[in-house]
Coordinates of C-alpha atoms and ligand atoms in Angstrom, one line a residue:
X1 CA 155.3 33.4 19.5
X2 CA 157.5 34.5 22.4
X3 CA 159.3 31.6 24.4
X4 CA 157.6 30.3 27.2
X5 CA 160.9 31.0 29.3
X6 CA 161.0 34.9 28.2
X7 CA 157.1 35.4 29.3
X8 CA 157.8 33.4 32.2
X9 CA 160.4 35.5 33.9
X10 CA 159.1 38.3 32.4
X11 CA 155.3 37.6 34.6
X12 CA 157.3 36.6 38.1
X13 CA 159.4 39.6 38.1
X14 CA 156.2 42.4 37.9
X15 CA 154.6 40.2 39.6
X16 CA 157.0 40.1 43.2
X17 CA 157.0 43.5 42.0
X18 CA 153.3 44.5 41.8
X19 CA 153.0 42.1 45.1
X20 CA 155.9 44.1 47.2
X21 CA 154.5 47.6 47.0
X22 CA 151.4 46.0 48.4
X23 CA 148.7 47.3 47.0
X24 CA 147.5 43.8 46.3
X25 CA 144.7 44.6 48.8
X26 CA 142.6 47.5 46.8
X27 CA 143.0 46.2 43.7
X28 CA 139.4 44.5 43.8
X29 CA 137.6 47.9 44.7
X30 CA 135.3 47.9 41.7
X31 CA 135.8 51.2 40.6
X32 CA 135.7 51.6 36.6
X33 CA 138.7 52.2 34.8
X34 CA 138.7 53.7 31.1
X35 CA 142.1 53.2 29.4
X36 CA 142.9 55.2 26.4
X37 CA 143.8 53.7 23.3
X38 CA 146.9 55.1 20.8
X39 CA 146.4 52.8 17.6
X40 CA 149.5 53.5 15.2
X41 CA 149.0 52.2 12.0
X42 CA 151.5 51.2 10.2
X43 CA 150.5 50.3 6.7
X44 CA 152.0 50.1 3.2
X45 CA 149.4 48.9 1.2
X46 CA 145.9 50.2 1.1
X47 CA 145.1 46.7 2.9
X48 CA 147.2 47.3 5.6
X49 CA 146.0 50.5 6.3
X50 CA 142.9 49.4 8.4
X51 CA 139.8 51.8 8.0
X52 CA 138.6 53.4 11.0
X53 CA 135.1 51.3 11.0
X54 CA 138.1 48.5 11.8
X55 CA 139.4 50.0 14.3
X56 CA 136.3 51.4 16.0
X57 CA 135.2 47.3 15.9
X58 CA 138.2 46.1 18.1
X59 CA 137.6 49.1 20.8
X60 CA 134.1 47.6 21.0
X61 CA 135.1 44.1 21.1
X62 CA 137.9 44.8 23.7
X63 CA 134.7 46.6 25.6
X64 CA 132.7 43.2 25.6
X65 CA 135.4 41.2 26.3
X66 CA 136.9 42.8 29.3
X67 CA 132.5 44.2 29.8
X68 CA 132.2 40.0 29.6
X69 CA 129.3 41.4 27.8
X70 CA 130.8 39.4 24.5
X71 CA 128.2 37.1 22.9
X72 CA 130.8 34.3 23.8
X73 CA 130.9 34.4 26.9
X74 CA 127.4 32.8 26.8
X75 CA 128.8 29.6 25.9
X76 CA 131.4 28.9 28.5
X77 CA 130.2 25.5 30.0
X78 CA 127.9 25.2 33.0
X79 CA 131.2 24.5 34.6
X80 CA 132.2 27.6 35.3
X81 CA 129.4 30.3 34.4
X82 CA 130.0 31.9 37.5
X83 CA 133.2 32.8 36.9
X84 CA 131.8 35.6 34.5
X85 CA 133.2 39.0 35.4
X86 CA 132.7 42.1 34.6
X87 CA 136.4 43.2 34.9
X88 CA 135.1 47.0 35.2
X89 CA 138.1 47.4 33.0
X90 CA 137.3 49.8 29.7
X91 CA 139.1 50.9 26.4
X92 CA 138.7 54.3 25.0
X93 CA 140.6 55.6 21.4
X94 CA 142.2 58.9 22.8
X95 CA 140.7 62.8 22.4
X96 CA 144.1 64.3 22.9
X97 CA 147.5 63.8 22.1
X98 CA 150.8 63.7 24.7
X99 CA 151.0 68.1 23.3
X100 CA 147.1 68.0 24.8
X101 CA 145.5 68.6 21.6
X102 CA 142.2 67.4 19.7
X103 CA 143.0 64.0 18.6
X104 CA 141.3 61.2 16.9
X105 CA 144.1 58.5 18.9
X106 CA 144.8 57.2 15.6
X107 CA 148.3 57.7 13.3
X108 CA 148.8 56.1 10.1
X109 CA 152.3 56.1 9.1
X110 CA 153.5 54.7 5.3
X111 CA 156.6 52.6 5.4
X112 CA 158.4 51.3 2.8
X113 CA 158.6 48.3 4.7
X114 CA 156.4 46.1 3.8
X115 CA 156.1 43.3 6.7
X116 CA 158.1 43.8 9.8
X117 CA 159.9 40.7 12.4
X118 CA 157.9 41.0 15.5
X119 CA 160.2 43.0 18.5
X120 CA 162.0 44.5 15.4
X121 CA 162.6 48.0 16.9
X122 CA 160.7 49.8 13.7
X123 CA 157.8 49.1 15.0
X124 CA 158.0 51.4 17.7
X125 CA 160.8 53.8 15.7
X126 CA 159.4 57.0 13.5
X127 CA 162.7 57.4 12.6
X128 CA 163.5 53.7 11.2
X129 CA 159.3 53.5 8.9
X130 CA 157.7 52.7 12.5
X131 CA 155.7 55.1 15.1
X132 CA 156.8 56.2 18.0
X133 CA 154.8 55.8 21.6
X134 CA 152.8 57.9 23.2
X135 CA 153.5 58.3 26.4
X136 CA 152.5 55.3 28.3
X137 CA 152.1 57.0 31.5
X138 CA 148.5 57.7 29.7
X139 CA 147.7 55.6 26.6
X140 CA 148.1 51.9 25.7
X141 CA 149.7 51.3 22.4
X142 CA 148.7 49.1 20.4
X143 CA 150.4 49.0 16.9
X144 CA 148.8 47.2 14.1
X145 CA 151.0 46.2 11.1
X146 CA 151.8 42.8 8.8
X147 CA 154.2 40.8 10.6
X148 CA 156.7 38.7 9.6
X149 CA 155.7 34.5 9.4
X150 CA 151.9 35.9 10.3
X151 CA 151.9 36.3 13.9
X152 CA 148.9 36.7 15.0
X153 CA 150.3 40.0 18.0
X154 CA 151.9 40.1 20.8
X155 CA 153.0 42.2 23.8
X156 CA 155.6 43.6 26.3
X157 CA 155.5 43.7 29.6
X158 CA 155.7 46.7 32.2
X159 CA 159.2 46.4 32.7
X160 CA 160.2 46.8 29.2
X161 CA 161.0 49.9 27.6
X162 CA 158.9 52.2 27.5
X163 CA 159.3 52.8 24.0
X164 CA 157.6 49.4 23.0
X165 CA 155.5 49.9 25.4
X166 CA 152.0 47.8 24.8
X167 CA 151.0 45.7 21.9
X168 CA 151.4 45.1 18.0
X169 CA 148.9 43.1 16.2
X170 CA 148.6 41.4 12.6
X171 CA 146.7 43.5 10.8
X172 CA 145.3 40.3 9.4
X173 CA 143.6 39.3 13.2
X174 CA 142.8 42.8 13.7
X175 CA 139.2 44.2 14.6
X176 CA 135.7 42.2 14.2
X177 CA 135.3 40.6 10.2
X178 CA 136.1 43.9 8.3
X179 CA 139.9 43.0 7.2
X180 CA 140.5 40.5 9.3
X181 CA 140.8 37.1 8.4
X182 CA 138.9 34.1 10.2
X183 CA 139.6 32.3 11.8
X184 CA 141.2 35.4 13.7
X185 CA 138.7 38.1 12.8
X186 CA 136.4 38.3 15.8
X187 CA 139.3 40.9 17.4
X188 CA 140.6 38.2 20.1
X189 CA 144.3 38.8 19.6
X190 CA 144.2 42.3 21.5
X191 CA 142.4 41.1 24.1
X192 CA 144.4 38.0 24.5
X193 CA 147.5 40.5 23.9
X194 CA 146.0 42.9 26.4
X195 CA 145.9 40.2 29.3
X196 CA 149.6 39.5 28.4
X197 CA 150.2 43.6 28.6
X198 CA 148.0 43.2 32.0
X199 CA 150.6 40.5 33.0
X200 CA 148.6 38.1 32.6
X201 CA 150.1 34.7 31.3
X202 CA 149.1 31.8 29.4
X203 CA 146.4 29.5 30.5
X204 CA 148.7 26.8 30.9
X205 CA 151.6 28.7 32.7
X206 CA 154.4 29.4 30.1
X207 CA 156.0 26.3 32.0
X208 CA 157.4 23.7 28.9
X209 CA 154.3 21.5 28.9
X210 CA 154.2 20.2 32.4
X211 CA 152.3 20.1 35.2
X212 CA 153.9 21.9 37.8
X213 CA 152.9 25.6 37.0
X214 CA 149.9 27.5 37.3
X215 CA 149.2 30.4 35.3
X216 CA 149.7 32.5 38.1
X217 CA 153.0 32.1 40.0
X218 CA 153.6 32.8 43.8
X219 CA 151.5 34.1 45.7
X220 CA 148.8 34.6 43.5
X221 CA 148.4 30.8 43.3
X222 CA 146.0 30.9 45.9
X223 CA 143.5 32.8 43.7
X224 CA 144.3 30.6 41.3
X225 CA 140.6 29.5 39.7
X226 CA 142.0 27.9 36.6
X227 CA 142.4 24.6 36.3
X228 CA 145.9 23.8 35.6
X229 CA 147.0 22.7 31.9
X230 CA 149.5 20.8 30.2
X231 CA 150.0 23.3 26.7
X232 CA 148.2 25.4 24.4
X233 CA 145.2 24.1 22.7
X234 CA 143.9 25.6 18.6
X235 CA 141.0 25.4 16.9
X236 CA 137.6 25.0 18.7
X237 CA 136.4 22.0 21.1
X238 CA 134.1 20.0 22.4
X239 CA 133.7 19.9 26.7
X240 CA 134.8 18.5 28.0
X241 CA 138.5 18.3 26.8
X242 CA 141.1 16.5 29.7
X243 CA 144.4 16.7 29.0
X244 CA 147.5 15.2 31.6
X245 CA 147.5 17.7 34.1
X246 CA 143.0 18.0 34.5
X247 CA 142.3 14.6 34.3
X248 CA 138.3 14.8 34.8
X249 CA 135.7 16.5 34.0
X250 CA 135.1 19.8 33.0
X251 CA 139.1 19.2 32.1
X252 CA 141.4 22.2 30.7
X253 CA 139.7 26.2 30.2
X254 CA 140.3 26.5 26.4
X255 CA 138.2 28.6 26.1
X256 CA 140.2 31.1 28.1
X257 CA 141.0 34.3 26.2
X258 CA 144.3 33.1 27.4
X259 CA 144.8 30.3 25.6
X260 CA 145.5 29.9 21.7
X261 CA 142.1 28.5 20.5
X262 CA 140.7 30.6 17.5
X263 CA 138.9 34.0 18.1
X264 CA 135.0 32.7 18.2
X265 CA 135.8 29.8 20.4
X266 CA 137.2 32.9 23.5
X267 CA 135.4 33.8 26.2
X268 CA 136.5 34.7 29.6
X269 CA 138.7 36.1 31.7
X270 CA 138.2 34.1 35.4
X271 CA 138.4 36.4 39.0
X272 CA 141.2 35.2 39.0
X273 CA 142.9 36.5 35.9
X274 CA 141.0 39.3 36.7
X275 CA 142.3 40.3 40.9
X276 CA 145.0 40.4 39.0
X277 CA 145.5 42.7 35.8
X278 CA 143.6 45.3 38.1
X279 CA 146.6 44.7 40.4
X280 CA 148.6 45.7 37.6
X281 CA 146.2 49.1 37.0
X282 CA 146.1 49.7 40.6
X283 CA 150.3 49.2 40.1
X284 CA 152.5 49.6 37.7
X285 CA 150.0 50.8 35.7
X286 CA 148.0 53.4 37.8
X287 CA 148.9 56.4 35.9
X288 CA 146.5 55.2 33.2
X289 CA 143.7 55.2 35.8
X290 CA 144.0 59.2 36.4
X291 CA 144.9 60.4 32.6
X292 CA 143.2 62.5 30.5
X293 CA 144.4 60.8 27.5
X294 CA 140.4 59.7 26.3
X295 CA 138.8 63.2 27.1
X296 CA 138.4 65.6 24.3
X297 CA 140.9 69.0 24.6
X298 CA 138.5 71.7 23.9
X299 CA 135.7 72.1 26.6
X300 CA 132.6 72.3 25.1
X301 CA 130.4 74.4 28.0
X302 CA 127.5 71.7 28.1
X303 CA 128.7 67.7 27.4
X304 CA 127.6 65.3 29.4
X305 CA 128.3 62.2 28.4
X306 CA 126.9 58.3 29.4
X307 CA 130.2 57.2 29.7
X308 CA 128.4 53.2 30.5
X309 CA 126.3 50.9 31.5
X310 CA 126.5 48.7 34.9
X311 CA 123.1 47.4 35.4
X312 CA 121.6 45.5 33.0
X313 CA 125.0 43.6 32.0
X314 CA 125.3 40.9 29.9
X315 CA 122.5 38.5 32.2
X316 CA 119.7 39.6 34.0
X317 CA 117.8 36.7 36.7
X318 CA 114.9 39.0 37.4
X319 CA 112.0 40.5 34.8
X320 CA 112.0 43.8 37.3
X321 CA 115.7 45.8 37.4
X322 CA 116.7 48.5 38.0
X323 CA 119.2 50.0 36.0
X324 CA 122.2 51.9 36.4
X325 CA 124.6 54.2 34.4
X326 CA 126.7 56.2 34.8
X327 CA 127.4 59.9 33.7
X328 CA 129.9 62.1 33.2
X329 CA 130.4 65.9 33.0
X330 CA 133.0 66.4 30.3
X331 CA 132.1 70.0 30.1
X332 CA 133.0 72.8 31.0
X333 CA 130.0 74.1 33.2
X334 CA 128.5 72.9 36.4
X335 CA 125.6 70.1 35.1
X336 CA 122.8 70.3 37.6
X337 CA 119.8 68.4 36.1
X338 CA 119.8 66.5 33.0
X339 CA 117.4 63.5 32.0
X340 CA 117.8 60.1 30.4
X341 CA 115.3 58.7 28.4
X342 CA 115.5 54.6 29.0
X343 CA 113.5 51.5 28.1
X344 CA 113.7 48.2 25.9
X345 CA 114.8 48.7 22.0
X346 CA 111.8 50.2 19.9
X347 CA 109.5 50.3 22.8
X348 CA 107.9 52.9 24.9
X349 CA 110.3 54.5 27.2
X350 CA 110.2 55.8 30.9
X351 CA 112.2 58.9 32.2
X352 CA 114.3 60.0 34.9
X353 CA 114.7 63.5 36.2
X354 CA 118.5 64.1 38.5
X355 CA 118.8 66.8 39.9
X356 CA 122.2 67.1 41.8
X357 CA 125.2 68.9 41.2
X358 CA 128.4 67.8 39.2
X359 CA 131.5 69.1 38.4
X360 CA 133.3 69.6 35.9
X361 CA 135.1 66.3 35.3
X362 CA 133.4 64.4 37.5
X363 CA 130.5 61.7 37.1
X364 CA 128.4 59.9 39.1
X365 CA 127.1 56.5 39.3
X366 CA 122.8 57.3 38.0
X367 CA 120.2 54.2 39.1
X368 CA 116.4 54.2 37.2
X369 CA 113.6 53.4 38.2
X370 CA 112.6 50.1 38.3
X371 CA 111.6 49.0 34.7
X372 CA 109.6 45.5 33.6
X373 CA 111.5 43.5 31.2
X374 CA 110.9 39.5 29.6
X375 CA 112.3 37.3 29.1
X376 CA 115.3 36.1 26.3
X377 CA 117.8 38.6 24.6
X378 CA 116.9 42.1 24.9
X379 CA 118.1 45.1 24.2
X380 CA 118.0 48.5 26.5
X381 CA 119.1 52.2 26.0
X382 CA 119.4 54.7 27.5
X383 CA 119.7 58.6 26.4
X384 CA 120.7 61.9 28.2
X385 CA 118.6 65.1 27.5
X386 CA 119.3 68.0 28.1
X387 CA 121.7 71.1 27.8
X388 CA 124.8 70.1 25.8
X389 CA 126.5 70.8 23.1
X390 CA 128.1 67.4 21.5
X391 CA 125.5 64.7 21.5
X392 CA 126.9 62.0 20.0
X393 CA 127.7 60.9 23.5
X394 CA 124.9 61.3 24.7
X395 CA 123.0 57.3 23.4
X396 CA 123.8 53.8 24.8
X397 CA 122.8 50.1 25.0
X398 CA 123.7 47.3 26.7
X399 CA 122.5 43.8 25.2
X400 CA 121.3 41.3 27.9
X401 CA 119.5 37.9 28.3
X402 CA 117.1 37.5 31.5
X403 CA 117.7 33.7 33.0
X404 CA 115.4 31.6 34.8
X405 CA 114.1 35.0 35.9
X406 CA 112.8 34.3 39.7
X407 CA 110.3 37.5 40.2
X408 CA 107.5 37.2 37.5
X409 CA 107.1 41.1 38.0
X410 CA 108.2 44.5 39.4
X411 CA 106.6 45.3 42.6
X412 CA 105.4 49.1 42.0
X413 CA 105.1 51.7 39.1
X414 CA 105.0 48.9 37.0
X415 CA 102.6 47.8 34.3
X416 CA 102.9 43.6 33.8
X417 CA 101.4 41.9 30.9
X418 CA 101.1 38.0 31.3
X419 CA 100.2 35.2 29.7
X420 CA 103.6 37.1 28.1
X421 CA 104.0 35.5 25.8
X422 CA 100.6 35.0 24.8
X423 CA 98.8 32.8 22.5
X424 CA 95.7 32.7 23.3
X425 CA 93.7 35.5 20.1
X426 CA 91.8 36.4 22.5
X427 CA 93.3 38.3 24.9
X428 CA 96.5 39.2 27.9
X429 CA 96.1 40.6 30.7
X430 CA 97.8 43.4 32.0
X431 CA 98.0 44.6 35.3
X432 CA 99.6 48.3 36.9
X433 CA 100.8 48.1 40.5
X434 CA 100.7 51.8 40.7
X435 CA 99.2 53.3 43.9
X436 CA 96.3 56.0 42.7
X437 CA 94.1 54.5 40.7
X438 CA 93.0 57.3 37.4
X439 CA 91.3 57.6 34.1
X440 CA 93.3 56.3 31.7
X441 CA 94.1 55.9 27.7
X442 CA 95.0 51.5 27.3
X443 CA 96.8 51.7 24.1
X444 CA 98.0 48.3 22.3
X445 CA 101.4 49.4 19.6
X446 CA 102.7 46.9 17.4
X447 CA 106.3 47.0 16.6
X448 CA 106.5 49.8 13.9
X449 CA 104.7 51.6 16.6
X450 CA 101.7 51.7 14.7
X451 CA 98.1 52.1 16.7
X452 CA 96.6 48.6 17.2
X453 CA 93.8 49.6 19.5
X454 CA 92.3 51.9 22.1
X455 CA 90.7 52.4 25.2
X456 CA 89.0 54.5 28.1
X457 CA 88.7 53.2 31.1
X458 CA 89.1 54.0 35.1
X459 CA 92.7 51.4 35.5
X460 CA 92.6 50.6 39.7
X461 CA 95.6 49.6 41.5
X462 CA 95.9 45.6 41.4
X463 CA 93.3 45.4 38.4
X464 CA 94.1 43.1 36.1
X465 CA 92.3 44.1 32.8
X466 CA 92.1 42.4 29.3
X467 CA 93.0 43.5 27.0
X468 CA 91.1 41.1 23.4
X469 CA 93.5 39.8 20.3
X470 CA 91.2 39.0 17.8
X471 CA 92.7 39.7 14.3
X472 CA 95.6 41.2 15.9
X473 CA 98.5 38.9 13.9
X474 CA 101.5 37.1 15.5
X475 CA 103.9 39.9 16.7
X476 CA 105.0 42.3 19.1
X477 CA 103.3 45.2 20.4
X478 CA 103.7 47.3 23.0
X479 CA 100.4 48.2 25.7
X480 CA 100.6 52.5 26.5
X481 CA 98.4 52.7 29.7
X482 CA 98.3 56.7 29.4
X483 CA 96.3 58.9 31.9
X484 CA 97.4 62.2 34.0
X485 CA 99.0 61.2 36.8
X486 CA 101.0 58.7 35.4
X487 CA 102.7 56.7 31.8
X488 CA 103.7 53.1 31.7
X489 CA 104.2 50.2 28.5
X490 CA 104.9 46.2 29.2
X491 CA 105.6 44.4 26.2
X492 CA 104.1 41.3 24.9
X493 CA 104.9 38.9 22.7
X494 CA 101.4 36.9 20.8
X495 CA 102.1 33.6 19.4
X496 CA 99.4 32.9 18.1
X497 CA 98.5 29.2 18.9
X498 CA 96.7 26.4 17.1
X499 CA 93.7 25.8 19.7
X500 CA 93.1 29.4 20.9
X501 CA 91.5 28.1 23.8
X502 CA 90.1 30.4 27.2
X503 CA 90.9 33.4 27.0
X504 CA 91.8 36.2 29.9
X505 CA 87.7 36.9 30.9
X506 CA 89.4 36.4 34.5
X507 CA 92.7 38.1 34.5
X508 CA 93.3 37.9 38.6
Ligands
LIG601 N1 150.3 33.8 19.6 C1 150.2 35.2 20.1 C2 150.6 35.2 22.2 O1 151.0 34.2 22.3 C3 148.6 35.8 20.6 C4 147.5 34.1 20.1 C5 146.1 35.4 19.3 N2 145.1 34.0 19.4 C6 143.8 34.1 19.6 N3 143.0 33.4 18.6 N4 143.8 35.1 18.7 O2 150.5 36.1 22.2
ZN602 ZN1 150.2 34.8 24.6
CA603 CA1 126.8 65.2 25.6

């Protein structure tokens, strides 16, 4: 929407500034960064008064896209799949205003202006019918309003004036689904504009359609991992797409968030782009890293929160993994113990007890004991159990996919089912990797949690135990082994085959 030349000039200026300050070297330190966000809704009709749900959907999209957790990232062409990276940059609605009072992070202004031209100073001014920016040192300002000429959105760079710093998004391109209009209905205009706000240029380098400039001018060119590209790409394309600057396969990276394709066809940022955004976060925007704008001002005594899931994220290559979550003490009292209940969605859960010292405001990464998962797409859930006055932040889920698993099972402390999926009604085998024998209840539950069979038996280390599936319907089941030493579960899928052949009489 904005002249290429202007973007380019600003980028180079900011780029030089960051490089000169020498913050580059530390910019890839992978600490998660959470940016507090304030949303200014400027409305002239009910439709423009975007709902809280729609706002939350936009925050969700940002967190998925910046974590490379977005569904469309699964469609990145094979040539670039290794470039898909979690930026470790996250977004949260503000919970306190600049004065330190409670806030929802959303400001709603009823305005007489039915449509704003881009860069209209009125957008940023409560006197002129808009809404004043909150300090850019502590918040990312996002204005949502109707923009003239159906412009989707635009961004102001770190170097622009303080009262206009942030991004502006057309209400029709804001949020996922809801009132957002196709093909700009997956919230990616905001992802793209925040890319600009963190000093990313367009994927084609904003160089007036020639092939001379990459989108990483000057020194950062050394880590340029985006192909040269002539100009913007629109709509959705089929791989590979070639142009005069990248004339052979894999061609141009039209599915990058910084191109102009439709929302549903935008897929990822490259490590080079992430490096650049993190350089900005560690440079000119570094005050945001210590902002408390997203933290509730009125501290409860006890409030443990799950901040984020660091593993599994997006894709796992193993059938057994060690989940990692980040736990934050939002309360005013020191936390010395809590437990985390975790497991696959609708499955039986494992528990982990944490003890230690977590000071008010501090966070810690917790690596949980190995858990077995199955091939394919699934969701892992985590819940904190402890003495806690605020329960809304105690749960988190992570969708991920197990691709080309390199291990068939986990070693130690886990229960496996094989073959999985199973097609024979003669049954499936389970094996416990535990080191101790125990007299156990071996129970099978269906996906609704109803008990379908149960047996009392001795479970010895490494024994293959057959489970009969006669009279079972096709579907998802859980097997639980429970004795007084340990309790473990595994999920399996039963897809009845046409010719039920040899069952697992011999489970080895
Ligand atoms: N034209 C705008 C810009 O250059 C936004 C483009 C966003 N594209 C989209 N598919 N949402 O900043
Ligand atoms: Zn742009
Ligand atoms: Ca809590």
